[in-house]
Amino acid sequence: MKFTLSWLKEHLDTDEPLEKLADKLTMIGLEVENIEDKARALAPFTIARVISAEQHPNADRLRVCMVDTGDGGAPVQVVCGAPNARAGLISVFSPPGTFIPGKNITLGVGTIRGVESRGMLCSAAELQISEDHDGIMELPADAPIGAGYTQWAGLGDPMLEINLTPNRQDCTGVHGIARDLAAADMGRFKDPAIKPVKGEFPCPVKVTVEDARLCPGFALRLVRGVNNGPSPEWLQKRLTSIGLRPINALVDITNFMTYDRARPLHVFDAKKVKGNLTVRRARDGESLLALDGRTYTLDSGVCVIADDHGVESLAGIMGGEASGCDANTTDVLIESALWNEINIAQTGRKLGINSDARYRFERGVDPSFMVPGLEMATRLVMELCGGTPSENVVVGKTFADDRVVDFPLTEVKRLAGIDVPLPEMKLILGRLGFMMAGPGPVVKVAVPSWRTDVHGKADIVEEIVRIVGVDKVPMTPFERGDAPRKPILTTIQLRTRRAKRALAARGMVEAVTWSFIAKPAAELFGGGQPELALANPIAADLSDMRPSLLPGLVAAAQANADRGFPDVALFEVGQVFKGDRPQDQFVAAAGVRHGFASSKGTGRHWSGSAAADALDAKADAFAVLSAAGAPMQALQVVPGGPSWLHPGRSGTIQIGPQNVLGYFGELHPRALEALRADGPLIAFEVILDRIPAAKQRPTRAKPVLELSPFQPVSRDFAFIVDRSVRAGDIVRAAQGVDKKLITDVSVFDVYEGKGIEDGKKSIAIAVTIQPREKTMTDQEIDAVGAKIVAEVAKKTGGVLRA
C-alpha cells in the first residue's frame, strides 16, 4: 500500500515529522517497508541554463556545453550527448559528487574523448521521475536559475509504502491508515460525514442478482451529461505519486476511491450497456475482452456483471473494454458492490489477474460503506465532470451484521501482562471505531463494520496492546527451581531443527519448495490419489499435494544446473502427504546431490572419485537420523528401494520390516526422464515421524564420556566372499568380536575382476581397536585379528585374501 505524506494529511491533522509517523506505523502493525523522499534524494540537482553548445572536436554525437548554474561563479563545462542540448535551454544540472539514481552511479569529474566534463545535464529517466530518456529535461523559460529542482517542481512530498497483513483490509485506504495513527496520538482524525446526493430522476437501468452468496449487495447510479476529459492536476498528482497512470477523469475517480477509501468502484459507459444488468455466474465458454487488453475465457465458477448483450465485467476484478469510459462518454453508470471474498480470490487466481480491486475485495471491504462510497464517487463525478445524477438502485444488504463481543476487562492483563486503565481502553477503542458499554467487569464491545478481522476477546486485546505499544509489554523471565517451565518445542519440532543443522553441517544448502507438484510427479513418488488433488490449483503443474520432498528438490537442482551451477547439494525438511487424514501427513527430511557435490572430499574411499554417489546419500540420511535421536544400533540397511531409485544403487533404512524410516541411492533413469532432470542424481529421504521415541529411563546417574588415554590401532582386512554376501554382514561380524574393544569398522574397498574367481568379490574393511586398560602388544593385536577372521568366516564364509 503506497501513499504520500500530503495525502495522509488530507485525513490526519498532524504536525509530527515523517520519521516519527513512520516509526509509529511500524509499531502499530503497519510495517513501513520503504520511504521515498525525492526532495532529499534529489537535493543536489539544480536548475541551470545552457549558455552555448558547440560540436565536440572528437565526436559527432557529443556537444561541449557551457552551463550557467546560477551560483554566481564562472560557467561550467559539460560534455553532453543529448540531441536537444542547445544554447538557451533551461535544464537540470548535477555537479560532481552527485548520485544519479537512474544510472546508479556517483558522478565525478571526467574526460570524454579528450574534453573535460565537470557535471551533467540530466534526463527525467536519470532522476527516476519518468521513463523519458530521449533527451535532457527542458524546463520553462521562467524557471529560476540556481534554484533546487525538487522544490521548484513540487517533488517535496515523501511517499511511504507499508506492508499490510491480509487481515487489515481497512488500511488498504489512506483513510483507514489515518484512523490508526490518530488512535496512536499522532494527530486528529478527519472524518466528515458523506452527504447523500439527491437523485433527479429514476435510474432507467435495473439490476438483478441471481445468487446473493456471490453478491450480497449491489448499488448503481446513472449520471447523465458528463464531460469526461483529463482529471484535474491535484488528482493526477495523487495517482502519479504512487505509480498510477492517469487515464481520464471518470477512471481516475475510481482509482482515487480505491486508494483513498479502500472502496473499489467501476464505471460503465451507459450508452454502451444494452438493457438491464444481471449479476450471475458466467456460462462455460463465454469470454470477455478486459480493460487490460486480454481476452479471458470464463466458466461457471466466475461471477460476472452482464447486460442483454453478454458479459460486461469480471465482478470485483476488472471491467470489460466494450463498456469502458473514454473521451466520448456522456452518460455513466457508477457501480458500488459487495462480492464474495472466496469467489474473488478463486477467479483472480484462475484467470491470473492481480488488480487493485481484487486485492481489496478478496480481503473483504467495508459493507456499510457500499452506498456512502457510491455517494462520494457521484459527488466527485459531478464536481469534475458535471452531469445530472439519478436515484440510487440498491439490491441486497447495505449494512454488515452486528458483532458484539463480551469482553472481560481483566483480559488485557491476562494475555498481555500490562495494566491499561479503563478510561484509556475506552479512548483507544473509541478512536478505532469500537463502542464499549457496560459497568464491568465484563463489558460489551461493538465491532465496527470495517474491521472484518475482529471476532473475539483476543482480537480486542491485540487492538489495545498495539496502540498502547508492544514495547510496553514487560519482559517476564521463566520460573526456575523445583517446578521449571516445561519444554515448549514438541518432539517433531526438535527433530526438525536438529535435522536441518546436521545437513547444513554436511555442506548442504536448505531449499524451500512448493507443497504442490504436478500429478505425474506425484504418481511417480507414490501419490496422485484423488483425495490429494487440489480443487482449485494455483497452476496446472501444482495440482497435487506432494507425497515426497524429492520432486521439488530435483527441480531446484536442475534449475541450478541449467544456469551453470551443476554441483549442488540441496536439502529440505517439510511436510509430505500420503493421504487426506491427519495421520497420513508426515514431516520428512530429504536431500539431493548432483555432480561433484560430494561429502567425501579427498579422504580414503573405495570409489576413488569426488563425484557424489549413493554412499553420500546414505551418510546424509544417517546424519539426519543420528541428529534426530534414532537408535543407530538398531538400524538396518536393506538393498533396493522404491521404483524411483536405481535397483542396484539404492538402499532402504528400517528398524525391522514393519518400520521403514527412509531410502537413499541414485535416482532411476526413468524417474530422471519423467522429472526432466539430468543425471546421475543422488537422493535420500527419511520420515522423521517414524523414528521411535527414546525410552525414558529413571536414573540419577549422569552420562560420563569415557576417553581412553591409549593410542588406537587400525588394521585392514580383505575377505573373499560370495557375490551375494552383503558388506554389512561382514561389518557386523567384525564388530561382534569385542564390542568394547573394537570401536569402528568401515568398508573402504569392494573389488571384482582380475585375480578374483567368478561369482566372488573382495570386500576390504578397516577395523579400529581402542585399548582401554593398557597399550596392547603385537601378539594381543594379532589375537584380536585372528578372532575377526574366524568370526567373518563363520558368519559369511569369507576367506582372508592373500
PDB file of N, CA and C in Angstrom, residues 679-752:
ATOM      1  N   GLY A 679      21.061 -36.644 -15.057  1.00  0.00           N
ATOM      2  CA  GLY A 679      21.677 -37.479 -14.036  1.00  0.00           C
ATOM      3  C   GLY A 679      23.182 -37.564 -14.211  1.00  0.00           C
ATOM      4  N   PRO A 680      23.847 -38.331 -13.344  1.00  0.00           N
ATOM      5  CA  PRO A 680      23.243 -39.014 -12.194  1.00  0.00           C
ATOM      6  C   PRO A 680      22.904 -38.027 -11.070  1.00  0.00           C
ATOM      7  N   LEU A 681      21.856 -38.367 -10.323  1.00  0.00           N
ATOM      8  CA  LEU A 681      21.396 -37.518  -9.233  1.00  0.00           C
ATOM      9  C   LEU A 681      21.187 -38.398  -8.005  1.00  0.00           C
ATOM     10  N   ILE A 682      21.842 -38.033  -6.910  1.00  0.00           N
ATOM     11  CA  ILE A 682      21.828 -38.823  -5.681  1.00  0.00           C
ATOM     12  C   ILE A 682      20.806 -38.216  -4.729  1.00  0.00           C
ATOM     13  N   ALA A 683      20.035 -39.062  -4.042  1.00  0.00           N
ATOM     14  CA  ALA A 683      18.970 -38.534  -3.193  1.00  0.00           C
ATOM     15  C   ALA A 683      18.753 -39.433  -1.981  1.00  0.00           C
ATOM     16  N   PHE A 684      18.147 -38.846  -0.956  1.00  0.00           N
ATOM     17  CA  PHE A 684      17.695 -39.607   0.208  1.00  0.00           C
ATOM     18  C   PHE A 684      16.445 -38.937   0.750  1.00  0.00           C
ATOM     19  N   GLU A 685      15.659 -39.698   1.468  1.00  0.00           N
ATOM     20  CA  GLU A 685      14.501 -39.146   2.176  1.00  0.00           C
ATOM     21  C   GLU A 685      14.213 -40.027   3.382  1.00  0.00           C
ATOM     22  N   VAL A 686      14.061 -39.406   4.540  1.00  0.00           N
ATOM     23  CA  VAL A 686      13.698 -40.120   5.760  1.00  0.00           C
ATOM     24  C   VAL A 686      12.484 -39.448   6.381  1.00  0.00           C
ATOM     25  N   ILE A 687      11.647 -40.247   7.025  1.00  0.00           N
ATOM     26  CA  ILE A 687      10.439 -39.750   7.684  1.00  0.00           C
ATOM     27  C   ILE A 687      10.743 -39.575   9.166  1.00  0.00           C
ATOM     28  N   LEU A 688      10.800 -38.336   9.615  1.00  0.00           N
ATOM     29  CA  LEU A 688      11.177 -38.066  11.000  1.00  0.00           C
ATOM     30  C   LEU A 688      10.123 -38.559  11.983  1.00  0.00           C
ATOM     31  N   ASP A 689       8.846 -38.562  11.555  1.00  0.00           N
ATOM     32  CA  ASP A 689       7.771 -39.005  12.451  1.00  0.00           C
ATOM     33  C   ASP A 689       7.888 -40.487  12.813  1.00  0.00           C
ATOM     34  N   ARG A 690       8.572 -41.264  11.979  1.00  0.00           N
ATOM     35  CA  ARG A 690       8.632 -42.709  12.205  1.00  0.00           C
ATOM     36  C   ARG A 690       9.763 -43.129  13.134  1.00  0.00           C
ATOM     37  N   ILE A 691      10.581 -42.175  13.537  1.00  0.00           N
ATOM     38  CA  ILE A 691      11.655 -42.508  14.487  1.00  0.00           C
ATOM     39  C   ILE A 691      11.021 -42.813  15.836  1.00  0.00           C
ATOM     40  N   PRO A 692      11.293 -43.976  16.413  1.00  0.00           N
ATOM     41  CA  PRO A 692      10.674 -44.291  17.712  1.00  0.00           C
ATOM     42  C   PRO A 692      11.160 -43.355  18.802  1.00  0.00           C
ATOM     43  N   ALA A 693      10.255 -43.040  19.713  1.00  0.00           N
ATOM     44  CA  ALA A 693      10.615 -42.157  20.824  1.00  0.00           C
ATOM     45  C   ALA A 693      11.637 -42.829  21.731  1.00  0.00           C
ATOM     46  N   ALA A 694      12.538 -42.016  22.282  1.00  0.00           N
ATOM     47  CA  ALA A 694      13.558 -42.550  23.185  1.00  0.00           C
ATOM     48  C   ALA A 694      12.909 -43.042  24.476  1.00  0.00           C
ATOM     49  N   LYS A 695      13.388 -44.145  24.969  1.00  0.00           N
ATOM     50  CA  LYS A 695      12.846 -44.697  26.207  1.00  0.00           C
ATOM     51  C   LYS A 695      13.304 -43.868  27.394  1.00  0.00           C
ATOM     52  N   GLN A 696      12.377 -43.588  28.274  1.00  0.00           N
ATOM     53  CA  GLN A 696      12.681 -42.815  29.469  1.00  0.00           C
ATOM     54  C   GLN A 696      13.153 -43.768  30.567  1.00  0.00           C
ATOM     55  N   ARG A 697      14.396 -43.626  30.961  1.00  0.00           N
ATOM     56  CA  ARG A 697      14.948 -44.486  31.999  1.00  0.00           C
ATOM     57  C   ARG A 697      15.149 -43.672  33.273  1.00  0.00           C
ATOM     58  N   PRO A 698      14.404 -44.001  34.321  1.00  0.00           N
ATOM     59  CA  PRO A 698      14.570 -43.247  35.573  1.00  0.00           C
ATOM     60  C   PRO A 698      15.919 -43.552  36.210  1.00  0.00           C
ATOM     61  N   THR A 699      16.809 -42.611  36.128  1.00  0.00           N
ATOM     62  CA  THR A 699      18.123 -42.781  36.737  1.00  0.00           C
ATOM     63  C   THR A 699      18.682 -41.424  37.096  1.00  0.00           C
ATOM     64  N   ARG A 700      19.441 -41.416  38.161  1.00  0.00           N
ATOM     65  CA  ARG A 700      20.087 -40.161  38.581  1.00  0.00           C
ATOM     66  C   ARG A 700      21.523 -40.081  38.097  1.00  0.00           C
ATOM     67  N   ALA A 701      21.999 -41.206  37.552  1.00  0.00           N
ATOM     68  CA  ALA A 701      23.389 -41.223  37.103  1.00  0.00           C
ATOM     69  C   ALA A 701      23.550 -40.356  35.863  1.00  0.00           C
ATOM     70  N   LYS A 702      24.558 -39.531  35.851  1.00  0.00           N
ATOM     71  CA  LYS A 702      24.835 -38.678  34.712  1.00  0.00           C
ATOM     72  C   LYS A 702      25.747 -39.401  33.720  1.00  0.00           C
ATOM     73  N   PRO A 703      25.498 -39.264  32.428  1.00  0.00           N
ATOM     74  CA  PRO A 703      26.362 -39.938  31.460  1.00  0.00           C
ATOM     75  C   PRO A 703      27.791 -39.397  31.537  1.00  0.00           C
ATOM     76  N   VAL A 704      28.730 -40.308  31.423  1.00  0.00           N
ATOM     77  CA  VAL A 704      30.146 -39.948  31.509  1.00  0.00           C
ATOM     78  C   VAL A 704      30.814 -40.258  30.185  1.00  0.00           C
ATOM     79  N   LEU A 705      31.508 -39.295  29.625  1.00  0.00           N
ATOM     80  CA  LEU A 705      32.258 -39.515  28.399  1.00  0.00           C
ATOM     81  C   LEU A 705      33.591 -40.153  28.755  1.00  0.00           C
ATOM     82  N   GLU A 706      33.745 -41.394  28.283  1.00  0.00           N
ATOM     83  CA  GLU A 706      34.957 -42.151  28.631  1.00  0.00           C
ATOM     84  C   GLU A 706      35.956 -42.034  27.498  1.00  0.00           C
ATOM     85  N   LEU A 707      37.079 -41.391  27.761  1.00  0.00           N
ATOM     86  CA  LEU A 707      38.146 -41.229  26.769  1.00  0.00           C
ATOM     87  C   LEU A 707      39.346 -42.051  27.202  1.00  0.00           C
ATOM     88  N   SER A 708      39.794 -42.892  26.279  1.00  0.00           N
ATOM     89  CA  SER A 708      40.947 -43.735  26.613  1.00  0.00           C
ATOM     90  C   SER A 708      42.237 -42.952  26.443  1.00  0.00           C
ATOM     91  N   PRO A 709      43.188 -43.128  27.361  1.00  0.00           N
ATOM     92  CA  PRO A 709      44.484 -42.442  27.220  1.00  0.00           C
ATOM     93  C   PRO A 709      45.434 -43.165  26.277  1.00  0.00           C
ATOM     94  N   PHE A 710      45.008 -44.305  25.729  1.00  0.00           N
ATOM     95  CA  PHE A 710      45.917 -45.114  24.919  1.00  0.00           C
ATOM     96  C   PHE A 710      45.635 -44.924  23.438  1.00  0.00           C
ATOM     97  N   GLN A 711      46.699 -45.096  22.635  1.00  0.00           N
ATOM     98  CA  GLN A 711      46.627 -44.865  21.197  1.00  0.00           C
ATOM     99  C   GLN A 711      45.785 -45.955  20.521  1.00  0.00           C
ATOM    100  N   PRO A 712      44.792 -45.564  19.693  1.00  0.00           N
ATOM    101  CA  PRO A 712      44.040 -46.581  18.957  1.00  0.00           C
ATOM    102  C   PRO A 712      44.893 -47.212  17.860  1.00  0.00           C
ATOM    103  N   VAL A 713      44.488 -48.395  17.451  1.00  0.00           N
ATOM    104  CA  VAL A 713      45.213 -49.148  16.430  1.00  0.00           C
ATOM    105  C   VAL A 713      44.252 -49.465  15.292  1.00  0.00           C
ATOM    106  N   SER A 714      44.720 -49.314  14.060  1.00  0.00           N
ATOM    107  CA  SER A 714      43.878 -49.610  12.900  1.00  0.00           C
ATOM    108  C   SER A 714      44.496 -50.752  12.109  1.00  0.00           C
ATOM    109  N   ARG A 715      43.655 -51.727  11.743  1.00  0.00           N
ATOM    110  CA  ARG A 715      44.088 -52.866  10.947  1.00  0.00           C
ATOM    111  C   ARG A 715      43.115 -53.075   9.785  1.00  0.00           C
ATOM    112  N   ASP A 716      43.681 -53.398   8.603  1.00  0.00           N
ATOM    113  CA  ASP A 716      42.873 -53.641   7.418  1.00  0.00           C
ATOM    114  C   ASP A 716      42.773 -55.130   7.144  1.00  0.00           C
ATOM    115  N   PHE A 717      41.583 -55.559   6.712  1.00  0.00           N
ATOM    116  CA  PHE A 717      41.348 -56.961   6.351  1.00  0.00           C
ATOM    117  C   PHE A 717      40.599 -56.980   5.020  1.00  0.00           C
ATOM    118  N   ALA A 718      40.993 -57.889   4.117  1.00  0.00           N
ATOM    119  CA  ALA A 718      40.275 -58.091   2.853  1.00  0.00           C
ATOM    120  C   ALA A 718      39.823 -59.539   2.798  1.00  0.00           C
ATOM    121  N   PHE A 719      38.512 -59.743   2.554  1.00  0.00           N
ATOM    122  CA  PHE A 719      37.929 -61.070   2.555  1.00  0.00           C
ATOM    123  C   PHE A 719      37.369 -61.396   1.169  1.00  0.00           C
ATOM    124  N   ILE A 720      37.600 -62.649   0.726  1.00  0.00           N
ATOM    125  CA  ILE A 720      36.981 -63.160  -0.495  1.00  0.00           C
ATOM    126  C   ILE A 720      35.679 -63.831  -0.082  1.00  0.00           C
ATOM    127  N   VAL A 721      34.553 -63.341  -0.609  1.00  0.00           N
ATOM    128  CA  VAL A 721      33.243 -63.874  -0.248  1.00  0.00           C
ATOM    129  C   VAL A 721      32.431 -64.081  -1.515  1.00  0.00           C
ATOM    130  N   ASP A 722      31.333 -64.817  -1.368  1.00  0.00           N
ATOM    131  CA  ASP A 722      30.414 -64.969  -2.488  1.00  0.00           C
ATOM    132  C   ASP A 722      29.832 -63.602  -2.872  1.00  0.00           C
ATOM    133  N   ARG A 723      29.498 -63.448  -4.157  1.00  0.00           N
ATOM    134  CA  ARG A 723      28.980 -62.175  -4.636  1.00  0.00           C
ATOM    135  C   ARG A 723      27.686 -61.778  -3.916  1.00  0.00           C
ATOM    136  N   SER A 724      26.937 -62.757  -3.411  1.00  0.00           N
ATOM    137  CA  SER A 724      25.664 -62.470  -2.757  1.00  0.00           C
ATOM    138  C   SER A 724      25.825 -61.956  -1.324  1.00  0.00           C
ATOM    139  N   VAL A 725      27.024 -62.058  -0.746  1.00  0.00           N
ATOM    140  CA  VAL A 725      27.247 -61.621   0.631  1.00  0.00           C
ATOM    141  C   VAL A 725      27.256 -60.096   0.692  1.00  0.00           C
ATOM    142  N   ARG A 726      26.551 -59.561   1.665  1.00  0.00           N
ATOM    143  CA  ARG A 726      26.485 -58.108   1.825  1.00  0.00           C
ATOM    144  C   ARG A 726      27.626 -57.611   2.706  1.00  0.00           C
ATOM    145  N   ALA A 727      28.122 -56.427   2.370  1.00  0.00           N
ATOM    146  CA  ALA A 727      29.224 -55.848   3.155  1.00  0.00           C
ATOM    147  C   ALA A 727      28.815 -55.629   4.597  1.00  0.00           C
ATOM    148  N   GLY A 728      27.526 -55.307   4.811  1.00  0.00           N
ATOM    149  CA  GLY A 728      27.052 -55.078   6.174  1.00  0.00           C
ATOM    150  C   GLY A 728      27.180 -56.303   7.050  1.00  0.00           C
ATOM    151  N   ASP A 729      27.045 -57.501   6.459  1.00  0.00           N
ATOM    152  CA  ASP A 729      27.190 -58.730   7.249  1.00  0.00           C
ATOM    153  C   ASP A 729      28.616 -58.879   7.748  1.00  0.00           C
ATOM    154  N   ILE A 730      29.589 -58.535   6.908  1.00  0.00           N
ATOM    155  CA  ILE A 730      30.992 -58.609   7.329  1.00  0.00           C
ATOM    156  C   ILE A 730      31.279 -57.587   8.420  1.00  0.00           C
ATOM    157  N   VAL A 731      30.718 -56.393   8.275  1.00  0.00           N
ATOM    158  CA  VAL A 731      30.930 -55.348   9.284  1.00  0.00           C
ATOM    159  C   VAL A 731      30.365 -55.795  10.626  1.00  0.00           C
ATOM    160  N   ARG A 732      29.139 -56.341  10.630  1.00  0.00           N
ATOM    161  CA  ARG A 732      28.536 -56.772  11.894  1.00  0.00           C
ATOM    162  C   ARG A 732      29.290 -57.939  12.519  1.00  0.00           C
ATOM    163  N   ALA A 733      29.811 -58.845  11.688  1.00  0.00           N
ATOM    164  CA  ALA A 733      30.584 -59.973  12.223  1.00  0.00           C
ATOM    165  C   ALA A 733      31.853 -59.478  12.910  1.00  0.00           C
ATOM    166  N   ALA A 734      32.537 -58.519  12.281  1.00  0.00           N
ATOM    167  CA  ALA A 734      33.767 -57.986  12.883  1.00  0.00           C
ATOM    168  C   ALA A 734      33.470 -57.219  14.167  1.00  0.00           C
ATOM    169  N   GLN A 735      32.387 -56.433  14.176  1.00  0.00           N
ATOM    170  CA  GLN A 735      32.033 -55.679  15.380  1.00  0.00           C
ATOM    171  C   GLN A 735      31.671 -56.593  16.537  1.00  0.00           C
ATOM    172  N   GLY A 736      31.134 -57.781  16.251  1.00  0.00           N
ATOM    173  CA  GLY A 736      30.682 -58.676  17.303  1.00  0.00           C
ATOM    174  C   GLY A 736      31.787 -59.404  18.028  1.00  0.00           C
ATOM    175  N   VAL A 737      33.011 -59.297  17.546  1.00  0.00           N
ATOM    176  CA  VAL A 737      34.129 -59.979  18.215  1.00  0.00           C
ATOM    177  C   VAL A 737      34.363 -59.421  19.607  1.00  0.00           C
ATOM    178  N   ASP A 738      34.384 -58.095  19.736  1.00  0.00           N
ATOM    179  CA  ASP A 738      34.586 -57.456  21.046  1.00  0.00           C
ATOM    180  C   ASP A 738      34.063 -56.021  20.932  1.00  0.00           C
ATOM    181  N   LYS A 739      32.786 -55.816  21.332  1.00  0.00           N
ATOM    182  CA  LYS A 739      32.147 -54.517  21.132  1.00  0.00           C
ATOM    183  C   LYS A 739      32.781 -53.416  21.955  1.00  0.00           C
ATOM    184  N   LYS A 740      33.442 -53.743  23.070  1.00  0.00           N
ATOM    185  CA  LYS A 740      34.090 -52.717  23.879  1.00  0.00           C
ATOM    186  C   LYS A 740      35.437 -52.328  23.310  1.00  0.00           C
ATOM    187  N   LEU A 741      36.147 -53.303  22.741  1.00  0.00           N
ATOM    188  CA  LEU A 741      37.495 -53.046  22.244  1.00  0.00           C
ATOM    189  C   LEU A 741      37.479 -52.501  20.816  1.00  0.00           C
ATOM    190  N   ILE A 742      36.572 -53.025  19.979  1.00  0.00           N
ATOM    191  CA  ILE A 742      36.502 -52.592  18.573  1.00  0.00           C
ATOM    192  C   ILE A 742      35.507 -51.428  18.493  1.00  0.00           C
ATOM    193  N   THR A 743      36.005 -50.242  18.190  1.00  0.00           N
ATOM    194  CA  THR A 743      35.167 -49.035  18.218  1.00  0.00           C
ATOM    195  C   THR A 743      34.635 -48.634  16.847  1.00  0.00           C
ATOM    196  N   ASP A 744      35.244 -49.126  15.765  1.00  0.00           N
ATOM    197  CA  ASP A 744      34.755 -48.734  14.441  1.00  0.00           C
ATOM    198  C   ASP A 744      35.169 -49.768  13.413  1.00  0.00           C
ATOM    199  N   VAL A 745      34.242 -50.053  12.483  1.00  0.00           N
ATOM    200  CA  VAL A 745      34.514 -50.916  11.338  1.00  0.00           C
ATOM    201  C   VAL A 745      33.904 -50.242  10.121  1.00  0.00           C
ATOM    202  N   SER A 746      34.710 -50.011   9.096  1.00  0.00           N
ATOM    203  CA  SER A 746      34.197 -49.347   7.896  1.00  0.00           C
ATOM    204  C   SER A 746      34.720 -50.040   6.648  1.00  0.00           C
ATOM    205  N   VAL A 747      33.898 -50.008   5.586  1.00  0.00           N
ATOM    206  CA  VAL A 747      34.272 -50.599   4.292  1.00  0.00           C
ATOM    207  C   VAL A 747      35.006 -49.543   3.471  1.00  0.00           C
ATOM    208  N   PHE A 748      36.171 -49.907   2.918  1.00  0.00           N
ATOM    209  CA  PHE A 748      36.888 -48.928   2.094  1.00  0.00           C
ATOM    210  C   PHE A 748      37.204 -49.449   0.699  1.00  0.00           C
ATOM    211  N   ASP A 749      36.841 -50.712   0.404  1.00  0.00           N
ATOM    212  CA  ASP A 749      37.113 -51.200  -0.944  1.00  0.00           C
ATOM    213  C   ASP A 749      36.214 -52.386  -1.250  1.00  0.00           C
ATOM    214  N   VAL A 750      35.653 -52.392  -2.459  1.00  0.00           N
ATOM    215  CA  VAL A 750      34.901 -53.520  -2.998  1.00  0.00           C
ATOM    216  C   VAL A 750      35.443 -53.784  -4.403  1.00  0.00           C
ATOM    217  N   TYR A 751      35.860 -55.058  -4.650  1.00  0.00           N
ATOM    218  CA  TYR A 751      36.544 -55.329  -5.932  1.00  0.00           C
ATOM    219  C   TYR A 751      36.070 -56.656  -6.503  1.00  0.00           C
ATOM    220  N   GLU A 752      35.785 -56.623  -7.817  1.00  0.00           N
ATOM    221  CA  GLU A 752      35.527 -57.823  -8.605  1.00  0.00           C
ATOM    222  C   GLU A 752      36.320 -57.692  -9.894  1.00  0.00           C
TER     223      GLU A 752
END
